[in-house]
CSV table of C-alpha atoms in Angstrom, one decimal:
chain,number,residue,atom,x,y,z
K,267,MET,CA,77.1,-106.4,14.1
K,268,TYR,CA,76.4,-109.5,11.8
K,269,GLU,CA,76.6,-112.3,14.1
K,270,SER,CA,76.4,-113.5,17.7
K,271,SER,CA,78.0,-111.2,20.4
K,272,ARG,CA,78.9,-114.4,21.6
K,273,ARG,CA,80.6,-116.0,19.0
K,274,ALA,CA,83.2,-115.2,16.2
K,275,ARG,CA,82.0,-112.8,14.1
K,276,ARG,CA,83.0,-111.9,10.2
K,277,ARG,CA,83.3,-108.2,10.0
K,278,TRP,CA,83.1,-105.8,6.9
K,279,PRO,CA,85.3,-102.8,6.3
K,280,ILE,CA,87.2,-101.5,9.3
K,281,LEU,CA,90.3,-100.1,8.4
K,282,VAL,CA,90.3,-98.4,5.2
K,283,GLY,CA,94.0,-99.0,3.5
K,284,VAL,CA,94.2,-96.0,1.8
K,285,SER,CA,95.0,-92.3,2.4
K,286,ILE,CA,92.9,-89.4,2.6
K,287,PRO,CA,93.2,-87.7,-0.4
K,288,LEU,CA,92.6,-91.1,-2.3
K,289,LEU,CA,89.6,-91.8,-0.4
K,290,LEU,CA,88.1,-88.6,-1.6
K,291,LEU,CA,88.5,-89.1,-5.0
K,292,LEU,CA,87.0,-92.5,-5.1
K,293,ILE,CA,84.4,-91.4,-3.1
K,294,ALA,CA,83.9,-88.9,-5.8
K,295,ALA,CA,84.0,-91.4,-8.1
K,296,GLY,CA,81.3,-93.3,-6.5
K,297,VAL,CA,82.8,-95.9,-4.7
K,298,LEU,CA,81.6,-96.3,-1.6
K,299,VAL,CA,83.1,-99.1,0.4
K,300,LEU,CA,86.7,-100.0,-0.5
K,301,PRO,CA,88.2,-103.6,0.4
K,302,HIS,CA,90.4,-103.5,3.8
K,303,LEU,CA,93.9,-104.6,3.7
K,304,THR,CA,94.3,-105.6,7.1
K,305,SER,CA,92.5,-108.5,9.0
K,306,ARG,CA,92.3,-109.8,12.5
K,307,ALA,CA,95.0,-111.5,14.0
K,308,ALA,CA,93.9,-115.4,16.0
K,309,ASP,CA,95.1,-114.2,19.0
K,310,ASP,CA,93.3,-110.3,19.1
K,311,ASN,CA,91.5,-109.7,22.7
K,312,THR,CA,88.1,-109.0,21.2
K,313,ASP,CA,87.3,-108.1,25.1
K,314,CYS,CA,87.8,-104.7,26.0
K,315,SER,CA,86.4,-101.6,28.1
K,316,LEU,CA,85.9,-98.3,27.9
K,317,ILE,CA,86.1,-95.6,30.0
K,318,VAL,CA,83.8,-93.0,30.3
K,319,PRO,CA,84.8,-89.7,30.6
K,320,PRO,CA,83.0,-87.4,33.7
K,321,ASN,CA,80.0,-85.7,32.5
K,322,PRO,CA,79.8,-87.5,29.5
K,323,LEU,CA,76.3,-85.6,28.0
K,324,SER,CA,78.0,-82.2,28.7
K,325,ALA,CA,80.0,-80.2,26.2
K,326,GLN,CA,83.4,-80.7,27.9
K,327,GLY,CA,82.6,-84.6,28.1
K,328,LEU,CA,81.9,-85.1,24.8
K,329,ALA,CA,85.1,-83.8,23.6
K,330,THR,CA,86.7,-85.6,26.7
K,331,PRO,CA,88.4,-88.7,24.9
K,332,TYR,CA,87.1,-92.2,26.0
K,333,GLN,CA,89.8,-94.5,26.8
K,334,LEU,CA,90.1,-98.1,25.3
K,335,VAL,CA,91.7,-100.9,27.4
K,336,ALA,CA,92.0,-104.6,28.3
K,337,THR,CA,88.9,-105.8,30.0
K,338,ASN,CA,91.3,-108.7,31.4
K,339,PRO,CA,95.0,-107.8,30.6
K,340,ALA,CA,96.0,-111.2,30.8
K,341,ASN,CA,94.3,-111.7,27.6
K,342,GLY,CA,96.3,-109.3,25.6
K,343,PRO,CA,96.2,-105.2,24.9
K,344,CYS,CA,93.4,-103.5,23.2
K,345,HIS,CA,94.5,-100.7,21.0
K,346,GLU,CA,91.9,-98.2,18.9
K,347,ALA,CA,94.2,-98.4,16.0
K,348,ASN,CA,93.9,-102.3,15.8
K,349,PRO,CA,90.3,-102.5,13.2
K,350,ALA,CA,89.7,-105.7,15.0
K,351,GLN,CA,89.3,-104.0,19.0
K,352,ALA,CA,88.3,-100.9,17.9
K,353,ALA,CA,85.5,-99.3,19.6
K,354,PHE,CA,83.4,-96.4,18.8
K,355,VAL,CA,81.4,-93.3,19.8
K,356,GLN,CA,78.5,-91.5,18.6
K,357,GLY,CA,76.6,-88.5,20.0
K,358,ALA,CA,73.2,-87.2,19.0
K,359,ILE,CA,71.7,-83.7,20.5
K,360,LEU,CA,68.7,-82.3,19.8
K,361,ASP,CA,67.6,-78.5,20.7
K,362,PRO,CA,64.5,-79.0,22.8
K,363,ARG,CA,63.6,-75.2,21.8
K,364,THR,CA,64.0,-76.1,17.7
K,365,GLY,CA,63.4,-79.5,18.2
K,366,GLN,CA,66.6,-79.6,15.6
K,367,ILE,CA,68.7,-82.9,16.2
K,368,SER,CA,72.5,-82.3,15.1
K,369,ILE,CA,75.2,-85.0,15.8
K,370,TYR,CA,78.6,-84.9,17.8
K,371,ASN,CA,80.8,-87.9,17.9
K,372,PRO,CA,83.5,-88.3,21.0
K,373,LEU,CA,86.9,-89.7,20.0
K,374,VAL,CA,88.4,-92.8,21.7
K,375,ILE,CA,91.9,-93.2,22.5
K,376,ASP,CA,94.3,-96.1,24.2
K,377,GLN,CA,94.5,-95.4,27.8
K,378,GLY,CA,97.3,-93.6,28.8
K,379,THR,CA,97.8,-91.9,25.2
K,380,GLN,CA,96.7,-88.4,23.8
K,381,PRO,CA,94.8,-88.2,20.3
K,382,ALA,CA,96.0,-86.9,17.2
K,383,ILE,CA,94.2,-83.5,17.3
K,384,GLN,CA,92.4,-83.0,20.7
K,385,PRO,CA,88.7,-82.7,20.1
K,386,THR,CA,86.9,-79.2,20.5
K,387,PRO,CA,83.7,-79.1,22.6
K,388,PRO,CA,80.6,-78.3,21.0
K,389,LYS,CA,78.2,-75.5,21.5
K,390,LEU,CA,75.2,-76.8,22.8
K,391,PRO,CA,71.8,-75.3,22.8
K,392,GLN,CA,70.3,-74.1,26.4
K,393,GLY,CA,68.6,-77.3,27.5
K,394,ALA,CA,69.9,-80.1,25.2
K,395,VAL,CA,68.8,-83.6,25.2
K,396,VAL,CA,71.9,-85.6,24.6
K,397,ALA,CA,72.3,-89.4,24.1
K,398,LEU,CA,75.4,-91.4,22.7
K,399,TRP,CA,75.5,-94.9,21.5
K,400,PHE,CA,78.6,-97.4,21.0
K,401,GLY,CA,80.0,-99.6,18.9
K,402,PHE,CA,82.6,-102.4,18.6
K,403,ASN,CA,84.6,-104.1,16.3
K,404,GLY,CA,85.3,-107.0,18.7
K,405,ASP,CA,83.0,-109.4,20.8
K,406,ASN,CA,82.4,-107.6,24.0
K,407,LEU,CA,82.7,-104.1,25.1
K,408,THR,CA,82.2,-103.4,28.7
K,409,LEU,CA,81.5,-99.4,30.0
K,410,VAL,CA,84.1,-98.4,32.9
K,411,ASP,CA,82.9,-95.9,35.6
K,412,ASN,CA,85.2,-92.8,35.9
K,413,ASN,CA,84.5,-90.5,39.3
K,414,GLY,CA,80.6,-91.6,38.6
K,415,SER,CA,80.4,-90.8,34.8
K,416,LEU,CA,77.9,-94.4,34.0
K,417,ARG,CA,75.1,-92.8,36.6
K,418,GLN,CA,75.9,-89.4,35.2
K,419,GLY,CA,75.4,-90.2,31.9
K,420,ARG,CA,72.5,-92.9,32.6
K,421,CYS,CA,74.5,-95.3,30.9
K,422,VAL,CA,73.0,-98.9,29.9
K,423,ASN,CA,75.9,-101.5,29.0
K,424,GLY,CA,73.1,-104.4,29.8
K,425,VAL,CA,71.1,-105.9,32.5
K,426,ASN,CA,71.3,-108.5,35.4
K,427,GLY,CA,75.3,-108.5,34.9
K,428,SER,CA,75.0,-109.6,31.3
K,429,ILE,CA,76.6,-107.0,28.6
K,430,PHE,CA,75.1,-106.8,25.4
K,431,GLY,CA,78.3,-107.5,23.5
K,432,GLN,CA,79.2,-104.9,20.8
K,433,PHE,CA,76.6,-102.2,21.8
K,434,ALA,CA,75.7,-99.6,24.5
K,435,TYR,CA,74.1,-96.3,25.4
K,436,CYS,CA,73.5,-93.2,27.6
K,437,ASN,CA,70.6,-91.7,28.1
K,438,ALA,CA,69.1,-92.9,24.6
K,439,PRO,CA,65.4,-92.8,26.1
K,440,ALA,CA,65.5,-89.9,27.2
K,441,PHE,CA,67.0,-88.5,23.9
K,442,PHE,CA,63.8,-90.6,21.7
K,443,ALA,CA,61.4,-89.6,24.1
K,444,ALA,CA,62.4,-85.6,23.2
K,445,ALA,CA,62.9,-86.2,19.6
K,446,ASN,CA,59.0,-88.0,19.2
K,447,TYR,CA,57.9,-85.2,21.2
K,448,ALA,CA,59.0,-82.9,18.6
K,449,ILE,CA,58.1,-84.6,15.8
K,450,ARG,CA,54.8,-84.5,17.4
K,451,SER,CA,54.1,-81.3,18.0
K,452,GLY,CA,55.8,-80.4,14.3
K,453,ARG,CA,59.4,-78.8,14.9
K,454,LEU,CA,61.3,-82.0,13.9
K,455,LYS,CA,60.5,-82.7,10.3
K,456,VAL,CA,61.7,-86.4,9.2
K,457,PRO,CA,62.6,-86.8,5.7
K,458,PRO,CA,60.2,-89.5,3.9
K,459,ILE,CA,62.6,-92.8,3.1
K,460,GLY,CA,61.8,-92.5,-0.6
K,461,THR,CA,61.6,-94.7,-3.7
K,462,ALA,CA,64.2,-97.2,-4.4
K,463,LYS,CA,65.5,-97.8,-8.0
K,464,ASP,CA,63.6,-101.3,-7.6
K,465,GLY,CA,60.5,-99.2,-7.1
K,466,GLN,CA,59.8,-100.4,-3.9
K,467,PRO,CA,59.8,-98.2,-0.2
K,468,CYS,CA,64.0,-97.5,0.3
K,469,PRO,CA,65.0,-100.1,3.7
K,470,THR,CA,64.8,-98.9,7.0
K,471,THR,CA,66.5,-100.3,9.8
K,472,ARG,CA,63.2,-102.3,10.4
K,473,ASP,CA,62.8,-103.7,7.0
K,474,PHE,CA,62.9,-107.2,7.0
K,475,SER,CA,64.7,-107.2,3.4
K,476,LEU,CA,68.4,-105.7,5.6
K,477,VAL,CA,67.6,-106.7,9.4
K,478,ASP,CA,70.0,-109.7,10.4
K,479,GLN,CA,69.6,-111.6,14.1
K,480,ASP,CA,71.2,-108.4,16.3
K,481,GLN,CA,69.4,-105.8,14.2
K,482,SER,CA,70.1,-102.1,15.3
K,483,ASP,CA,73.4,-102.4,16.4
K,484,ASN,CA,76.6,-100.1,16.3
K,485,VAL,CA,77.0,-97.1,15.2
K,486,VAL,CA,78.2,-95.1,11.8
K,487,THR,CA,80.9,-93.0,13.5
K,488,GLU,CA,84.6,-93.0,11.5
K,489,TYR,CA,87.6,-92.0,13.2
K,490,LEU,CA,91.1,-91.0,11.6
K,491,VAL,CA,94.2,-93.1,12.5
K,492,THR,CA,98.0,-91.8,11.9
K,493,ALA,CA,100.9,-94.4,10.4
K,494,ASP,CA,102.1,-94.3,14.9
K,495,GLY,CA,98.8,-95.1,15.9
K,496,ARG,CA,96.8,-92.3,17.3
K,497,ILE,CA,93.3,-91.2,16.7
K,498,ALA,CA,91.6,-88.2,15.5
K,499,GLN,CA,87.9,-87.0,15.1
K,500,MET,CA,86.9,-87.8,11.5
K,501,THR,CA,86.7,-83.7,10.0
K,502,ALA,CA,87.4,-82.2,7.0
K,503,ALA,CA,90.1,-80.0,9.2
K,504,ASN,CA,91.6,-83.2,10.5
K,505,ALA,CA,92.1,-84.7,7.3
K,506,ALA,CA,93.8,-82.2,5.8
K,507,ALA,CA,96.3,-82.0,8.6
K,508,LEU,CA,96.7,-85.6,9.3
K,509,GLN,CA,97.9,-86.4,5.8
K,510,GLY,CA,98.1,-90.4,4.9
K,511,ALA,CA,95.9,-91.3,7.5
K,512,GLN,CA,93.4,-94.2,7.2
K,513,VAL,CA,89.7,-93.8,8.0
K,514,GLN,CA,88.1,-96.1,10.6
K,515,THR,CA,85.0,-97.6,10.4
K,516,ASN,CA,82.4,-99.5,12.6
K,517,GLY,CA,80.9,-103.0,10.7
K,518,SER,CA,77.3,-101.7,11.5
K,519,ASP,CA,73.9,-102.6,10.5
K,520,GLU,CA,73.6,-98.8,10.8
K,521,ARG,CA,76.1,-97.8,8.3
K,522,LEU,CA,75.4,-101.0,6.2
K,523,LEU,CA,72.2,-99.3,5.1
K,524,SER,CA,73.2,-95.7,5.8
K,525,ILE,CA,76.5,-96.1,3.6
K,526,GLY,CA,76.1,-99.6,1.7
K,527,LEU,CA,72.5,-100.3,0.5
K,528,ASP,CA,71.2,-96.6,0.2
K,529,SER,CA,73.8,-95.6,-2.3
K,530,ALA,CA,73.3,-99.0,-4.4
K,531,LEU,CA,69.4,-98.8,-4.4
K,532,GLY,CA,69.4,-94.9,-5.0
K,533,CYS,CA,68.2,-94.0,-1.6
K,534,SER,CA,69.6,-91.3,0.9
K,535,PRO,CA,70.0,-91.6,4.4
K,536,TRP,CA,68.5,-89.0,6.8
K,537,MET,CA,71.5,-86.8,7.8
K,538,ALA,CA,72.3,-84.1,10.2
K,539,PRO,CA,74.9,-81.5,10.8
K,540,ASP,CA,78.2,-82.4,12.4
K,541,LEU,CA,79.1,-79.9,15.3
K,542,ALA,CA,82.8,-81.5,15.2
K,543,ASP,CA,83.4,-80.8,11.5
K,544,PRO,CA,81.2,-77.4,10.5
K,545,GLY,CA,79.6,-77.0,7.3
K,546,HIS,CA,79.2,-81.3,7.1
K,547,MET,CA,76.0,-82.8,7.8
K,548,VAL,CA,76.7,-87.0,8.4
K,549,ALA,CA,74.3,-90.0,9.2
K,550,ALA,CA,73.6,-91.7,12.4
K,551,LEU,CA,72.1,-94.5,14.5
K,552,PRO,CA,69.4,-92.1,16.1
K,553,LEU,CA,68.4,-90.4,13.0
K,554,ASN,CA,67.9,-94.1,11.4
K,555,GLU,CA,66.0,-95.7,14.1
K,556,LEU,CA,63.4,-92.1,14.1
K,557,GLN,CA,63.2,-92.4,10.6
K,558,ALA,CA,62.2,-96.3,10.5
K,559,ALA,CA,59.7,-95.6,13.5
K,560,LEU,CA,57.6,-93.3,11.4
K,561,TYR,CA,57.9,-94.5,7.9
K,562,GLN,CA,58.6,-98.8,8.1
K,563,GLN,CA,55.4,-100.2,6.8
K,564,GLN,CA,54.2,-103.6,8.4
K,565,PRO,CA,55.7,-105.8,8.8
K,566,VAL,CA,57.8,-103.8,11.3
K,567,ALA,CA,61.1,-105.6,12.4
K,568,LEU,CA,61.6,-105.1,15.9
K,569,VAL,CA,64.1,-106.9,18.1
K,570,PRO,CA,63.3,-110.5,18.3
K,571,ALA,CA,64.1,-112.5,22.1
K,572,GLY,CA,66.8,-114.6,20.1
K,573,ASP,CA,68.8,-111.9,19.2
K,574,PRO,CA,72.1,-112.9,20.7
K,575,MET,CA,73.0,-109.5,22.1
K,576,VAL,CA,70.1,-109.8,24.6
K,577,LEU,CA,70.5,-113.3,25.2
K,578,ASN,CA,71.4,-114.0,28.9
K,579,ASN,CA,73.4,-117.3,29.2
K,580,ASP,CA,72.0,-118.3,25.8
K,581,GLN,CA,68.5,-118.1,27.4
K,582,PRO,CA,65.7,-115.2,26.3
K,583,ASP,CA,65.8,-112.2,29.4
K,584,LEU,CA,62.9,-110.2,29.2
K,585,ARG,CA,64.5,-107.5,30.9
K,586,LYS,CA,67.7,-107.5,28.6
K,587,LEU,CA,65.4,-107.4,25.7
K,588,ASN,CA,63.4,-104.2,26.7
K,589,ALA,CA,66.5,-102.7,27.8
K,590,TYR,CA,68.1,-103.0,24.4
K,591,ARG,CA,64.8,-102.0,22.6
K,592,VAL,CA,64.4,-98.7,24.3
K,593,GLY,CA,67.9,-97.7,23.5
K,594,VAL,CA,66.6,-97.9,20.0
K,595,ASP,CA,63.3,-96.3,20.2
K,596,GLN,CA,61.4,-99.4,20.2
K,597,ALA,CA,58.5,-100.0,22.7
K,598,PRO,CA,59.2,-102.4,25.0
K,599,VAL,CA,57.2,-105.7,25.7
K,600,ALA,CA,55.2,-107.3,28.3
K,601,SER,CA,56.5,-110.6,27.4
K,602,LEU,CA,58.9,-112.8,25.6
K,603,ASN,CA,55.8,-114.0,23.3
K,604,GLN,CA,55.4,-110.3,22.3
K,605,ALA,CA,59.0,-111.0,20.6
K,606,SER,CA,58.2,-114.1,18.8
K,607,THR,CA,61.8,-115.3,17.0
K,608,ALA,CA,59.9,-117.4,14.9
K,609,SER,CA,57.9,-114.8,13.8
K,610,TYR,CA,61.0,-113.2,12.8
K,611,CYS,CA,62.1,-116.0,11.3
K,612,GLN,CA,59.0,-116.1,9.4
K,613,ASN,CA,59.1,-112.2,8.5
K,614,LEU,CA,62.8,-112.9,7.2
K,615,VAL,CA,61.9,-115.9,4.7
K,616,ASN,CA,58.5,-114.2,3.9
K,617,ILE,CA,60.5,-110.6,2.7
K,618,ALA,CA,64.3,-111.0,2.4
K,619,PRO,CA,64.9,-113.2,-0.4
K,620,ALA,CA,62.4,-111.9,-2.8
K,621,ARG,CA,64.2,-108.0,-2.1
K,622,LEU,CA,67.1,-109.9,-2.6
K,623,LYS,CA,66.1,-111.2,-5.8
K,624,LEU,CA,64.7,-108.4,-7.6
K,625,ASP,CA,67.9,-106.3,-6.3
K,626,GLN,CA,70.2,-108.3,-7.9
K,627,GLN,CA,71.6,-106.6,-10.6
K,628,LEU,CA,71.7,-103.6,-8.3
K,629,THR,CA,73.9,-104.9,-5.4
K,630,GLN,CA,75.9,-107.2,-7.7
K,631,ALA,CA,77.0,-104.0,-9.2
K,632,SER,CA,78.1,-102.7,-5.8
K,633,PRO,CA,81.4,-103.7,-3.9
K,634,SER,CA,81.3,-105.6,-1.3
K,635,PRO,CA,81.4,-104.1,2.5
K,636,ASP,CA,84.0,-106.7,3.2
K,637,ALA,CA,86.1,-108.2,0.2
K,638,GLY,CA,87.2,-111.1,2.8
K,639,ALA,CA,83.9,-112.3,2.7
K,640,ALA,CA,82.4,-111.9,-0.3
K,641,ASN,CA,82.9,-110.6,-3.6
K,642,SER,CA,80.1,-107.9,-4.3
K,643,LEU,CA,77.1,-106.3,-1.9
K,644,PHE,CA,75.1,-109.0,-4.0
K,645,THR,CA,77.3,-112.0,-2.3
K,646,PHE,CA,77.4,-110.5,1.0
K,647,LEU,CA,73.6,-109.8,1.7
K,648,ALA,CA,73.3,-113.5,0.6
K,649,GLN,CA,75.8,-114.9,3.0
K,650,ARG,CA,74.7,-112.4,6.0
K,651,PHE,CA,71.0,-113.7,5.4
K,652,VAL,CA,72.2,-117.4,5.8
K,653,THR,CA,74.5,-116.6,8.6
K,654,THR,CA,71.1,-114.9,10.7
K,655,TYR,CA,69.1,-117.7,9.7
K,656,GLN,CA,71.3,-120.1,11.5
K,657,GLU,CA,72.4,-118.4,14.4
K,658,LEU,CA,68.5,-117.9,15.2
K,659,ASN,CA,67.8,-121.4,14.7
K,660,CYS,CA,65.1,-120.0,12.2
K,661,GLN,CA,64.5,-123.8,10.1
K,662,ALA,CA,64.0,-125.4,13.2
K,663,LEU,CA,61.5,-122.6,14.8
K,664,ILE,CA,59.3,-122.2,11.6
K,665,ASN,CA,60.2,-126.0,9.7
K,666,LEU,CA,61.4,-124.2,6.8
K,667,PRO,CA,64.9,-124.6,5.1
K,668,ASP,CA,67.1,-122.0,4.1
K,669,PRO,CA,66.1,-120.3,0.5
K,670,ILE,CA,69.7,-119.1,-0.1
K,671,THR,CA,72.4,-120.9,-0.8
K,672,VAL,CA,75.9,-119.2,-0.6
K,673,THR,CA,78.7,-120.5,-3.5
K,674,THR,CA,82.4,-119.9,-2.3
K,675,ASP,CA,85.5,-120.1,-3.6
K,676,ALA,CA,88.4,-121.5,-2.4
K,677,ASN,CA,89.3,-119.0,0.2
K,678,GLY,CA,85.8,-119.1,2.1
K,679,VAL,CA,84.7,-115.9,-0.1
K,680,ALA,CA,80.9,-115.9,-1.4
K,681,ILE,CA,81.2,-115.2,-4.8
K,682,ASP,CA,77.6,-116.4,-6.1
K,683,ALA,CA,74.0,-117.4,-4.7
K,684,THR,CA,71.3,-119.1,-4.9
K,685,ILE,CA,68.0,-117.6,-4.3
K,686,ASN,CA,64.4,-119.9,-3.4
K,687,VAL,CA,61.7,-117.3,-3.1
K,688,PRO,CA,59.5,-119.4,-0.8
K,689,ASN,CA,55.4,-120.2,-2.5
K,690,GLY,CA,53.6,-116.8,-1.5
K,691,GLY,CA,57.1,-114.7,-0.8
K,692,GLY,CA,56.3,-110.8,-0.9
K,693,ASN,CA,57.7,-108.4,-3.3
K,694,GLY,CA,60.7,-108.1,-0.8
K,695,GLY,CA,59.4,-104.6,-0.4
K,696,GLY,CA,59.0,-104.7,3.3
K,697,ASN,CA,55.8,-103.8,3.2
K,698,GLY,CA,53.8,-107.4,3.6
K,699,GLY,CA,54.1,-107.5,-0.5
K,700,GLN,CA,52.3,-110.3,-2.2
K,701,GLY,CA,52.8,-112.5,0.4
K,702,ALA,CA,50.7,-110.7,3.2
K,703,THR,CA,47.4,-112.8,2.4
K,704,VAL,CA,45.9,-112.1,6.2
K,705,ASN,CA,45.6,-108.3,7.2
K,706,CYS,CA,43.8,-107.9,10.7
K,707,SER,CA,41.8,-104.7,11.1
K,708,VAL,CA,41.6,-102.9,14.1
K,709,ASN,CA,38.8,-99.8,14.4
K,710,GLY,CA,38.9,-99.2,11.1
K,711,ARG,CA,42.8,-99.4,10.7
K,712,VAL,CA,44.2,-102.2,9.1
K,713,ILE,CA,47.3,-103.7,10.2
K,714,GLN,CA,49.1,-105.5,6.8
K,715,GLY,CA,50.2,-108.8,7.6
K,716,CYS,CA,48.9,-109.0,11.1
K,717,SER,CA,52.0,-107.6,12.4
K,718,GLY,CA,53.2,-104.3,13.7
K,719,THR,CA,51.6,-101.9,16.6
K,720,VAL,CA,48.4,-100.0,17.4
K,721,THR,CA,47.2,-97.9,20.4
K,722,ILE,CA,44.1,-99.6,22.0
K,723,ASN,CA,42.4,-97.3,24.5
K,724,GLY,CA,45.6,-95.7,25.4
K,725,ALA,CA,48.1,-99.0,25.1
K,726,PRO,CA,50.2,-99.9,23.0
K,727,CYS,CA,49.7,-103.3,21.5
K,728,THR,CA,51.9,-105.8,19.6
K,729,PHE,CA,49.9,-107.7,16.7
K,730,THR,CA,52.3,-111.0,15.9
K,731,LEU,CA,51.8,-113.1,12.7
K,732,ASP,CA,52.3,-116.8,13.9
K,733,GLN,CA,52.7,-118.3,10.6
K,734,ALA,CA,54.0,-121.7,12.4
K,735,ASN,CA,51.3,-122.1,14.5
K,736,HIS,CA,48.6,-120.4,12.6
K,737,GLN,CA,47.6,-117.7,14.9
K,738,VAL,CA,48.2,-113.8,15.7
K,739,VAL,CA,49.3,-113.4,18.8
K,740,ILE,CA,48.2,-109.8,20.5
K,741,GLN,CA,50.1,-108.5,23.3
K,742,CYS,CA,48.9,-105.2,25.0
K,743,SER,CA,50.6,-103.3,27.4
K,744,ARG,CA,51.5,-99.1,28.5
K,745,ARG,CA,55.1,-98.4,28.1
K,746,GLY,CA,57.2,-99.0,31.3
K,747,THR,CA,60.6,-98.1,32.1
K,748,VAL,CA,63.6,-100.1,32.4
K,749,GLN,CA,66.2,-100.4,35.1
K,750,PRO,CA,69.3,-99.5,33.5
K,751,GLN,CA,72.4,-101.9,34.5
K,752,GLN,CA,75.6,-99.4,34.9
K,753,GLY,CA,79.0,-100.8,34.3
């Protein structure tokens, strides 16, 4: 999400307080993100558990609802209909014969309840490679085993007894391996990211103009919530059958890109067929990450060692960092230096403020993802940058003050922002821009900004420009595997 997995967070629209017919009308009119009408109660229990059904990667497992329950009942119950406690599951299926990807988002309900409409098992291709990703609107989501389901799904909730927080996945490394093989063999065609209205490349989930302190987290899944608190998959048929149901979403970086920023900049997310909703296409985390891996220009934003979701007792943890990275199609690293938070902060300063200022007219005219946090997409992104800069301790790491100052009203809502583009700052395109005065050349290949990954003698090598210390850090290692933490 947008703030530490171990700290209080500000969340953006979770339960949209409109009926389905009105929602469709507003989308047709170009309003993609609506003000939420509910807010988190101070005593909500934000530590919840999700019971994973048996054989979660099978057709029947995908159609079996996950069950939400309080991790510690003494702290209060957890309810899927409560926007501050809702959990989400996103599934992707790759056909190994054709290389094509489809999406199926399993349902989450309260333990001991029934869905508003029972999901239908999808028809999976022979030998399908299935993976799952999880998002959460609370603080900490723990996956719970059900007759061996975590082992069957090869689920990763964290490592060393330390969970990520809002994020988890099942079988993601195998899925990405199969998808990348299909891309290399020409069977899976990934659409280019295109050019935004500002003349720059459209942003990706690995663009320093978009990322925050815990990038590539949560999912794009939506559910329907009835007046009596029952949950259903978001499909056209279910929406028609459940008149008056509300749409519940997961506040996520992935959704911010696919639904909010892409619309403002005239970009289009990569979408795939929804097996639960025939004839409809949907965006998804794995699509965003595959596209970013292929097209994001240097410098590429990858999960840093200081990301709150990969800390263990507030300390960097290499195994946890790598466990998270491989779940979102990022190469693991051999040392924490390869994932320098200082370099991450420097790239943020070099790129994000300039792109935010460049796009100010476009984002000011777009609705805020959270009307309780900001009055436009522009002020929302500005406030998000300020929070990121604080959470990663960037000022201390690179000895530069925050270049963005946000003005808030009496209710704490961001209503304006002042952006001071640092000297030599880039053009905000996420491609090194005008501030990338230093490039590296490896066997004739130019690495813009001396930040990125290249293959040298068969091994992936990560180049990181550490401007704070005036050096280029080069780390090479062969891809390895990360032992998952189940449960």
